[in-house]
CSV table of C-alpha atoms in Angstrom, one decimal:
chain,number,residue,atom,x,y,z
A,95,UNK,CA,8.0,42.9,-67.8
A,96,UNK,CA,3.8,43.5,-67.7
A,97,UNK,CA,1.6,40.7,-66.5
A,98,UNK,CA,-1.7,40.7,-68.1
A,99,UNK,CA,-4.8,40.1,-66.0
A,100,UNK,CA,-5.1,36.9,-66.2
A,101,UNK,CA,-1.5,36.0,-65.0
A,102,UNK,CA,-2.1,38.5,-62.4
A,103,UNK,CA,-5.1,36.6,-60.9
A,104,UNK,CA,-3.4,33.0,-61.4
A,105,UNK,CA,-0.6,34.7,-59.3
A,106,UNK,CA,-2.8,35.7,-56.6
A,107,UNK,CA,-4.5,33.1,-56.0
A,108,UNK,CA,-1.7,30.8,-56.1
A,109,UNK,CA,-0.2,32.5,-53.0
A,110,UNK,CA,-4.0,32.7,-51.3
A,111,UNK,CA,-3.8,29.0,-51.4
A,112,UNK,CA,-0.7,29.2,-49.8
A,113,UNK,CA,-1.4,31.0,-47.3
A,114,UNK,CA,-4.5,28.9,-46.6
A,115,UNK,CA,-2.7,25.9,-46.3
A,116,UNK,CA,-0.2,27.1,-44.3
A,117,UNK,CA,-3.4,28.3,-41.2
A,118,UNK,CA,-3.5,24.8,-39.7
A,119,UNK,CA,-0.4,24.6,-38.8
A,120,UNK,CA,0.3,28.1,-37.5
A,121,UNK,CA,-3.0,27.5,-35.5
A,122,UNK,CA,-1.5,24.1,-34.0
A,123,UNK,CA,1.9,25.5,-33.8
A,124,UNK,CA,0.5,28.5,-31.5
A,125,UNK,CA,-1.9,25.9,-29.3
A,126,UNK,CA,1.1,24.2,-29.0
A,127,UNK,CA,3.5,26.9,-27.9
A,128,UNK,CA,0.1,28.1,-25.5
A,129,UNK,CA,0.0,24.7,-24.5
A,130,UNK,CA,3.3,24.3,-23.4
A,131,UNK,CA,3.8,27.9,-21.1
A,132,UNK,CA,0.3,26.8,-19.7
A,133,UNK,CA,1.6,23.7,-18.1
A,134,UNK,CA,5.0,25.5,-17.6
A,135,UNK,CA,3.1,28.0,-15.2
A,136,UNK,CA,1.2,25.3,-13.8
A,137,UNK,CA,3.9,23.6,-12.6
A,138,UNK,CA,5.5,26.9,-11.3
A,139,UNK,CA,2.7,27.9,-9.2
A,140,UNK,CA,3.0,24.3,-7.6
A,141,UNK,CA,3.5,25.2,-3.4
A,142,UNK,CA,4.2,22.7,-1.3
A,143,UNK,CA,2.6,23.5,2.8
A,144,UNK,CA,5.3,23.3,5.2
A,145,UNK,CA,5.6,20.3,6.5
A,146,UNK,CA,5.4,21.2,10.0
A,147,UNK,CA,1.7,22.0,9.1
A,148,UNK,CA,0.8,18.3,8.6
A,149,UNK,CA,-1.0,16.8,11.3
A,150,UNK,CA,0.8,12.9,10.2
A,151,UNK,CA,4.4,14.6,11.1
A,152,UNK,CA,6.3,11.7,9.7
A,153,UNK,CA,3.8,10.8,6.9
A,154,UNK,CA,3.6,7.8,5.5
A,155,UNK,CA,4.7,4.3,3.6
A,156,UNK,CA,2.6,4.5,0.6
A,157,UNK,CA,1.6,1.4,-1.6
A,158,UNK,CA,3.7,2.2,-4.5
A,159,UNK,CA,1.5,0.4,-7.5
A,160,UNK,CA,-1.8,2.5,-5.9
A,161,UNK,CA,0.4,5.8,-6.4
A,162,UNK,CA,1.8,4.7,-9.9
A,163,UNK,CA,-3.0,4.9,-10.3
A,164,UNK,CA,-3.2,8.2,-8.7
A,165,UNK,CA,-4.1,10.3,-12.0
A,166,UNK,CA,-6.1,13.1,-13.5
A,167,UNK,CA,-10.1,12.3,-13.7
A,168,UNK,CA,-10.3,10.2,-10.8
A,169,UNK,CA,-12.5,11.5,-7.7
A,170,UNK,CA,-11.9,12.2,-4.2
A,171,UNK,CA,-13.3,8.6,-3.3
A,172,UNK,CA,-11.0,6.9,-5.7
A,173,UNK,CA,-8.0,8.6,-4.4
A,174,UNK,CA,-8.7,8.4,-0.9
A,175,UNK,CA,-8.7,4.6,-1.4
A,176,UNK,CA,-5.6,4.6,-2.7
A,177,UNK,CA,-3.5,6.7,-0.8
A,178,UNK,CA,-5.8,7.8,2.1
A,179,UNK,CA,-6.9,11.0,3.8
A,180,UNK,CA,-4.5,14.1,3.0
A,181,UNK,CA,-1.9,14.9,5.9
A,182,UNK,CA,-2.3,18.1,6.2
A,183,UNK,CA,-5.6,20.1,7.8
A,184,UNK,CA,-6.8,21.4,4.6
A,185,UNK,CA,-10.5,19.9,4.3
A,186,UNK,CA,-12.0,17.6,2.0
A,187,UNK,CA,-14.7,19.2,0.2
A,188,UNK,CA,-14.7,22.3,-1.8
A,189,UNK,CA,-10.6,22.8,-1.4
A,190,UNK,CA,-8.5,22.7,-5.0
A,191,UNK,CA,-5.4,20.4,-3.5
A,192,UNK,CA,-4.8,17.5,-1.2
A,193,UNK,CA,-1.0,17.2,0.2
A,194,UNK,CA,0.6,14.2,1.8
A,195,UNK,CA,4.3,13.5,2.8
A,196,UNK,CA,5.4,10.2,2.0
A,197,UNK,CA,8.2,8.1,3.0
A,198,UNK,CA,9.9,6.0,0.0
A,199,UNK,CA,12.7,3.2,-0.1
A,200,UNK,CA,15.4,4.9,-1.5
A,201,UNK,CA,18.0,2.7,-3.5
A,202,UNK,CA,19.9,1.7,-0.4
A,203,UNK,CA,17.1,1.1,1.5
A,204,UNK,CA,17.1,4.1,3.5
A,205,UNK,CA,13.9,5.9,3.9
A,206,UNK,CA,13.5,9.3,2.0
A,207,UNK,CA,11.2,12.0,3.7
A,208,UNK,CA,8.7,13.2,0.1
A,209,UNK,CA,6.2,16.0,0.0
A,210,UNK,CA,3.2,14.8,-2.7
A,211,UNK,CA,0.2,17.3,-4.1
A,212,UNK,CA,-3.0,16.1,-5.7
A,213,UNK,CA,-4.6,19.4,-7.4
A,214,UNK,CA,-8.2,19.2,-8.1
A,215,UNK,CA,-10.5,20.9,-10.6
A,216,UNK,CA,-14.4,20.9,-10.5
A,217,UNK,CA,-15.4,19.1,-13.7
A,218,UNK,CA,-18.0,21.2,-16.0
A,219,UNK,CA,-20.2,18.6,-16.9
A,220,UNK,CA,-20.9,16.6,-13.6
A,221,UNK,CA,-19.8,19.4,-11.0
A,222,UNK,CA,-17.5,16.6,-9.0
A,223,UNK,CA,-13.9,17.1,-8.5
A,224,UNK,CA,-11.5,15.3,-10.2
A,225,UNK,CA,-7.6,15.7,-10.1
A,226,UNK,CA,-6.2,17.6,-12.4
A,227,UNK,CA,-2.5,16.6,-12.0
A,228,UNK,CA,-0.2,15.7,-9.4
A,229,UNK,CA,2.9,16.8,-8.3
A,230,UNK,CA,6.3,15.8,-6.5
A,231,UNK,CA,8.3,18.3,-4.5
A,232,UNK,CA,11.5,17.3,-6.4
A,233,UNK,CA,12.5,14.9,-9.5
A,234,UNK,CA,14.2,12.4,-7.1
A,235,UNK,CA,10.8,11.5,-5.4
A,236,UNK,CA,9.1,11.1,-8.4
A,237,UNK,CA,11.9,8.7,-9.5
A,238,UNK,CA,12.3,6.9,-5.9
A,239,UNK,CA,7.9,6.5,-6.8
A,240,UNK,CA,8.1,5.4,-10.2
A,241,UNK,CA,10.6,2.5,-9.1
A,242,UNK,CA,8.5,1.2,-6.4
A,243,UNK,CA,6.2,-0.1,-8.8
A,244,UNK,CA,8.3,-1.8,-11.3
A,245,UNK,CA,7.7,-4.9,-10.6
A,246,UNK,CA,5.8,-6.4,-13.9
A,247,UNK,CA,3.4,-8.6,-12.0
A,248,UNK,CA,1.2,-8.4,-8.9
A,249,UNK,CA,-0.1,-11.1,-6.9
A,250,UNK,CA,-3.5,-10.1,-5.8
A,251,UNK,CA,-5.5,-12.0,-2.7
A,252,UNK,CA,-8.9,-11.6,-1.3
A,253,UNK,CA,-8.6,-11.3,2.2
A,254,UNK,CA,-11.3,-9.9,4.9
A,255,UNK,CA,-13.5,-9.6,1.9
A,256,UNK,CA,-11.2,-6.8,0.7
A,257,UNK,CA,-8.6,-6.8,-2.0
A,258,UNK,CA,-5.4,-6.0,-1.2
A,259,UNK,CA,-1.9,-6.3,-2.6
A,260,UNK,CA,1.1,-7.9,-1.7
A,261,UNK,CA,5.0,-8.6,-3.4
A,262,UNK,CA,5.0,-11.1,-6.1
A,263,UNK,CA,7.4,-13.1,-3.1
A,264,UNK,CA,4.8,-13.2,-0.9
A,265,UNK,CA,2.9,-17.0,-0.6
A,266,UNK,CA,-0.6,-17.2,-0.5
A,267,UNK,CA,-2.1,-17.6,2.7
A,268,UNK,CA,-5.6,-18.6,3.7
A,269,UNK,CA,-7.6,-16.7,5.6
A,270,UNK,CA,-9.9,-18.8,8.5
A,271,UNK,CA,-13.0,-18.0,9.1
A,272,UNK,CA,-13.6,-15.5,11.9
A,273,UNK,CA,-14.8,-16.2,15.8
A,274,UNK,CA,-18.4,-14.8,15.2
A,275,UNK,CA,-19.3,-11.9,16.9
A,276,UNK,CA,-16.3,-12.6,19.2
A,277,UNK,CA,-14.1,-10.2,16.6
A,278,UNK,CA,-12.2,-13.0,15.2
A,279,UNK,CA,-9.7,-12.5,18.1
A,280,UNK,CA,-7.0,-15.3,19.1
A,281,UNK,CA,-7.2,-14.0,22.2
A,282,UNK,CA,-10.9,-14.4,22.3
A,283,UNK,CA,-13.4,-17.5,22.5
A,284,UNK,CA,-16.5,-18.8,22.8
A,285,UNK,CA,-19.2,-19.0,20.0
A,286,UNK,CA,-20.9,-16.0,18.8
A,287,UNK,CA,-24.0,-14.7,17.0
A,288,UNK,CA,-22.4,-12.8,14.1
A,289,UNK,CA,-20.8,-13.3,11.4
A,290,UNK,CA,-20.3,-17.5,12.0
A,291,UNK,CA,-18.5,-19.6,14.4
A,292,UNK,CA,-14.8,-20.4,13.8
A,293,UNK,CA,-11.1,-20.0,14.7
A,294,UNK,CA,-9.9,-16.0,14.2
A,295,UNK,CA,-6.9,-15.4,12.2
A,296,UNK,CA,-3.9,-16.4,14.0
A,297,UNK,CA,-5.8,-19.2,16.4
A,298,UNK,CA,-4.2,-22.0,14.5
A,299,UNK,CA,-0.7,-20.3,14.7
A,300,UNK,CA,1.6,-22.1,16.7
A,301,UNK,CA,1.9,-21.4,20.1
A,302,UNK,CA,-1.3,-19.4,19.9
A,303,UNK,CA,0.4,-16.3,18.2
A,304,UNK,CA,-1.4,-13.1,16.7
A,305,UNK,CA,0.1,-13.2,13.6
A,306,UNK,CA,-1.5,-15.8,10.6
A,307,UNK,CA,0.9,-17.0,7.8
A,308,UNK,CA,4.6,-18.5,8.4
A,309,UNK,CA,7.7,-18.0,6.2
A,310,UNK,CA,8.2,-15.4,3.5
A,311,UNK,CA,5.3,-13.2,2.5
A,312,UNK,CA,2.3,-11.8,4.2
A,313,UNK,CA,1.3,-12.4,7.8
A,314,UNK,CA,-2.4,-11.3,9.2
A,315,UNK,CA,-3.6,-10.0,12.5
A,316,UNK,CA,-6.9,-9.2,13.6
A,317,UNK,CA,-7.4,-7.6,16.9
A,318,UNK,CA,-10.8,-6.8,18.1
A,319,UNK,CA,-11.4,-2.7,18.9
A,320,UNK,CA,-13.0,-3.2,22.1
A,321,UNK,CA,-10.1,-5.4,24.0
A,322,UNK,CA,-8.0,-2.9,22.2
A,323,UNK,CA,-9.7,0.6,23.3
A,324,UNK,CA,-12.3,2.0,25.9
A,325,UNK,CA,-15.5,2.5,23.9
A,326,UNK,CA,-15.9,5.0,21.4
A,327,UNK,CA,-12.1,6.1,22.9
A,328,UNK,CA,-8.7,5.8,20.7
A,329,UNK,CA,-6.2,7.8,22.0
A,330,UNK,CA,-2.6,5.9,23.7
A,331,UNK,CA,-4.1,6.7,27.3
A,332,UNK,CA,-7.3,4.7,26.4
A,333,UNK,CA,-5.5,1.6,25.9
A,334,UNK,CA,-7.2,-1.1,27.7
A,335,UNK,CA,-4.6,-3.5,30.1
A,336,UNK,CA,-5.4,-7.0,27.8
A,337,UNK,CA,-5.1,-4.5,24.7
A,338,UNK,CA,-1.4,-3.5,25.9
A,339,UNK,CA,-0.6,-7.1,26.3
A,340,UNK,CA,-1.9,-7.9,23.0
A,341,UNK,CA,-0.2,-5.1,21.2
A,342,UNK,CA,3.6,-5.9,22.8
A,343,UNK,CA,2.9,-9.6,21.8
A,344,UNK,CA,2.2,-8.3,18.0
A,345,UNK,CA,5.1,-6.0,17.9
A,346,UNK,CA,7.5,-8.9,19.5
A,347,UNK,CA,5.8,-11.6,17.1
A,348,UNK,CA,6.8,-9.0,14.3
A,349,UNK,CA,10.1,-8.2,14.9
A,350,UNK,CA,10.6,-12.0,15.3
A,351,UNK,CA,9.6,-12.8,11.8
A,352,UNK,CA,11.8,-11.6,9.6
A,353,UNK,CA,12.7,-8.3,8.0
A,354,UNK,CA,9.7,-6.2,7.6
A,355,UNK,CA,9.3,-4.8,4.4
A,356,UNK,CA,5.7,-3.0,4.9
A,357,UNK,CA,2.6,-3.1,7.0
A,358,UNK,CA,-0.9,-2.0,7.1
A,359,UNK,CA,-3.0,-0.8,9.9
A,360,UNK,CA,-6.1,-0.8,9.2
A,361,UNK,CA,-9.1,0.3,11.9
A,362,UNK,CA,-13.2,-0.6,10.9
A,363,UNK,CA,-15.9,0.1,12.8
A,364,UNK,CA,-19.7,-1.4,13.1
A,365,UNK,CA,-22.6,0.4,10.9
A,366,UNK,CA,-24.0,1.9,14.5
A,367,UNK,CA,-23.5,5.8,14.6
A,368,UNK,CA,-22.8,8.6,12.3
A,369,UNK,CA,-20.9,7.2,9.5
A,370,UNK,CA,-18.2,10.5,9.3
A,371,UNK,CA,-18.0,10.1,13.5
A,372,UNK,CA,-17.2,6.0,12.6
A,373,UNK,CA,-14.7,6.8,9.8
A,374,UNK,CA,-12.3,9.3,12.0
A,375,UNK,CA,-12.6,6.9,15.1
A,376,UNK,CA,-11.2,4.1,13.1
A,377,UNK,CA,-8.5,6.4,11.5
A,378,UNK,CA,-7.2,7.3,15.2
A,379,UNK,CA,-7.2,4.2,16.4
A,380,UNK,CA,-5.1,2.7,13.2
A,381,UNK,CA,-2.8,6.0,14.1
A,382,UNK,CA,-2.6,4.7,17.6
A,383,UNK,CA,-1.4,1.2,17.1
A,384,UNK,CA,0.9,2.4,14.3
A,385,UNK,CA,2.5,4.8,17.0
A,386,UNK,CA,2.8,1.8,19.4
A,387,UNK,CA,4.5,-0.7,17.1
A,388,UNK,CA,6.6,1.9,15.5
A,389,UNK,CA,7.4,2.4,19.8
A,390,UNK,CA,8.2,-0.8,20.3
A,391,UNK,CA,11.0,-0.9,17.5
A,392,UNK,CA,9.6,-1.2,14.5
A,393,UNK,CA,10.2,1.2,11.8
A,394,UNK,CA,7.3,4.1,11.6
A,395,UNK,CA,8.3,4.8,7.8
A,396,UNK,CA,7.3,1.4,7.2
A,397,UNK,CA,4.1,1.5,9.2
A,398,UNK,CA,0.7,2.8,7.4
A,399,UNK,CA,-2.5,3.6,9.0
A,400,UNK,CA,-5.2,3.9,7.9
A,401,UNK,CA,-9.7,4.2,8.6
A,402,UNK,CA,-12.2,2.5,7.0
A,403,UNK,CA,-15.0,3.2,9.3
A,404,UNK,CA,-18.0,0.8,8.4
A,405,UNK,CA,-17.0,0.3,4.7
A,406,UNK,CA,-15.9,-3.5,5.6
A,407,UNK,CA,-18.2,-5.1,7.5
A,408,UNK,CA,-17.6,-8.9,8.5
A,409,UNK,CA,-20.4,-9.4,10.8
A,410,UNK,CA,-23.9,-10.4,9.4
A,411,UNK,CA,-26.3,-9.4,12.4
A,412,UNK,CA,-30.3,-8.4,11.6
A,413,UNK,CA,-31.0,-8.0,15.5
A,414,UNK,CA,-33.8,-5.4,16.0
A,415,UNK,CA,-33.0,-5.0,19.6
A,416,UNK,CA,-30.0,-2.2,20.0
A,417,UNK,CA,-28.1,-4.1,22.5
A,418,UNK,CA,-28.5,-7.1,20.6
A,419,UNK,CA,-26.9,-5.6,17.6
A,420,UNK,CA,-24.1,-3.8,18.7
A,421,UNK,CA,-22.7,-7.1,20.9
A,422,UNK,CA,-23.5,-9.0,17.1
A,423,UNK,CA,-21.4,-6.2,15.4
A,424,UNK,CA,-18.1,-6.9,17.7
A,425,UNK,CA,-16.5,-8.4,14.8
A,426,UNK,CA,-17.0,-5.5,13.0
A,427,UNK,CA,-15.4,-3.1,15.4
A,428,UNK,CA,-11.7,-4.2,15.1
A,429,UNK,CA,-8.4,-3.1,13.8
A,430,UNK,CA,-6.1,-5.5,11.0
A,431,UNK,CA,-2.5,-5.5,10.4
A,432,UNK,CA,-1.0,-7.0,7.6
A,433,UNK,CA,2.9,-6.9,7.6
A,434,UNK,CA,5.1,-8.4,4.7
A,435,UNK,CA,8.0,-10.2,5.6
A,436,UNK,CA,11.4,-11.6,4.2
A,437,UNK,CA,13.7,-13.9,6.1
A,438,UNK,CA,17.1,-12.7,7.5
């Protein structure tokens, strides 16, 4: 059978047409399958630092809900607020991965030991890095992380003008006023120049305890840095003699409330100094108390510590004479522990 010309060129362009039509999809099919053994490698070339490298040997207790945020495009400030400073000695600027080892409630209870990588890329538009993806050392932490934070609702409380988060069981629990540039310490008195006059948290606890708050839920302490720590010191040694007594009263008020669930160390400093200097002095001393408590019996996965340096300031002092200032800033210079609590 012949085909004349014109057949011939309906037949070809028929199958031109179909070949056309058939380009997007081969194009997506191939980004696809590109795609795909892109993020395959990626996830292979993930390499976890030994652990023995970290410099927070027993890492962590991580807020679950601020891991469940952790994601790509957020910055290194944004992720520093949420889970902190990495563990291991790796920098801060300029280094493509941050690594932490966290401790997460398995589903008896029992603490499981979890290596965590943030991976960063420089973004070509602003030049700031921004993670890229993140990464668990096996599928059971990332499960054991995911069901931390399933709980539908959140019950979030101003407190220290700070936000934090607590269980949905925990009852609300005002926060007093603190005991001007005294620190806001129970164990401290007398009127002060700062940031108003007033009982501390924990002044109108019975019996004069540390710890704010009473049944289920969140209870507050506020301890001021320098009864806690020789100035500009923060290492165990440099424990002042009232801040030992203070500390073993916390730990003992703690243990006596209930079954602790989590708690927060948190150490500030005053706006005097070199901001970076003020940042890593409050981190150590948060470290330090976390050690002593977790000494004194309670459970070091369940203790985090963290630095804020001058971020949160509670003092309101315009002093233009230096050593008028920094006795104003007292209140500023102080480490918090918040500890969440369920009844036996």
């Amino acid at each position: 059978m012949q085909l004349n010309s014109t057949a011939m060129a309906g037949w070809l362009a028929a199958g031109l047409l179909a070949v056309l039509a058939n380009i997007p999809a081969l194009a997506a099919t191939a980004a696809d399958t590109a795609a795909a053994d892109a993020a395959a490698a990626g996830a292979a070339a993930v390499k976890f630092p030994p652990r023995e490298a970290a410099w927070i040997k027993d890492g962590t207790l991580p807020n679950p809900a601020n891991l469940t945020r952790v994601g790509a495009g957020l910055g290194r400030h944004q992720v520093y607020d949420l889970i902190g400073m990495p563990h291991f000695s790796e920098g801060v600027f300029g280094v493509a991965e941050w690594n932490y080892i966290f401790q997460l409630l398995g589903r008896d209870r029992a603490s499981v030991s979890c290596q965590y990588q943030v991976r960063w890329a420089r973004n070509d538009k602003d030049g700031a890095w921004r993670v890229q993806s993140t990464h668990w050392e096996r599928e059971e932490c990332a499960t054991l992380a995911g069901a931390g934070a399933l709980p539908a609702e959140r019950v979030v409380e101003r407190v220290v003008e700070r936000v934090v988060e607590k269980p949905v069981t925990a009852a609300p629990v005002a926060m007093a006023p603190s005991a001007g540039a005294a620190g806001g310490n129970v164990a401290a008195s007398g009127a002060g120049t700062g940031a108003g006059a007033g009982a501390g948290p924990g002044a109108a606890a019975a019996g004069g305890g540390l710890l704010q708050g009473s049944g289920a839920g969140l209870r507050m302490a506020r301890l001021p840095s320098d009864t806690l720590f020789a100035f500009g010191k923060s290492a165990r040694a440099d424990i002042l003699p009232e801040g030992v007594r203070m500390l073993d009263q916390l730990a003992a008020e703690l243990l006596a409330a209930g079954q602790i669930e989590r708690v927060e160390v948190s150490g500030h400093s005053d706006r005097i100094g070199n901001p970076l200097d003020n940042l890593w002095l409050s981190q150590a001393r948060a470290r330090t108390v976390r050690d002593y408590l977790a000494d004194k019996g309670i459970a070091l996965a369940r203790i985090k510590a963290s630095g804020h340096g001058e971020a949160f300031p509670i003092a309101r002092c315009q002093q233009a004479a230096r050593s008028a200032l920094i006795d104003c800033l007292k209140a500023d210079r102080r480490v918090e522990v918040e500890a969440w609590v369920r009844p036996r």
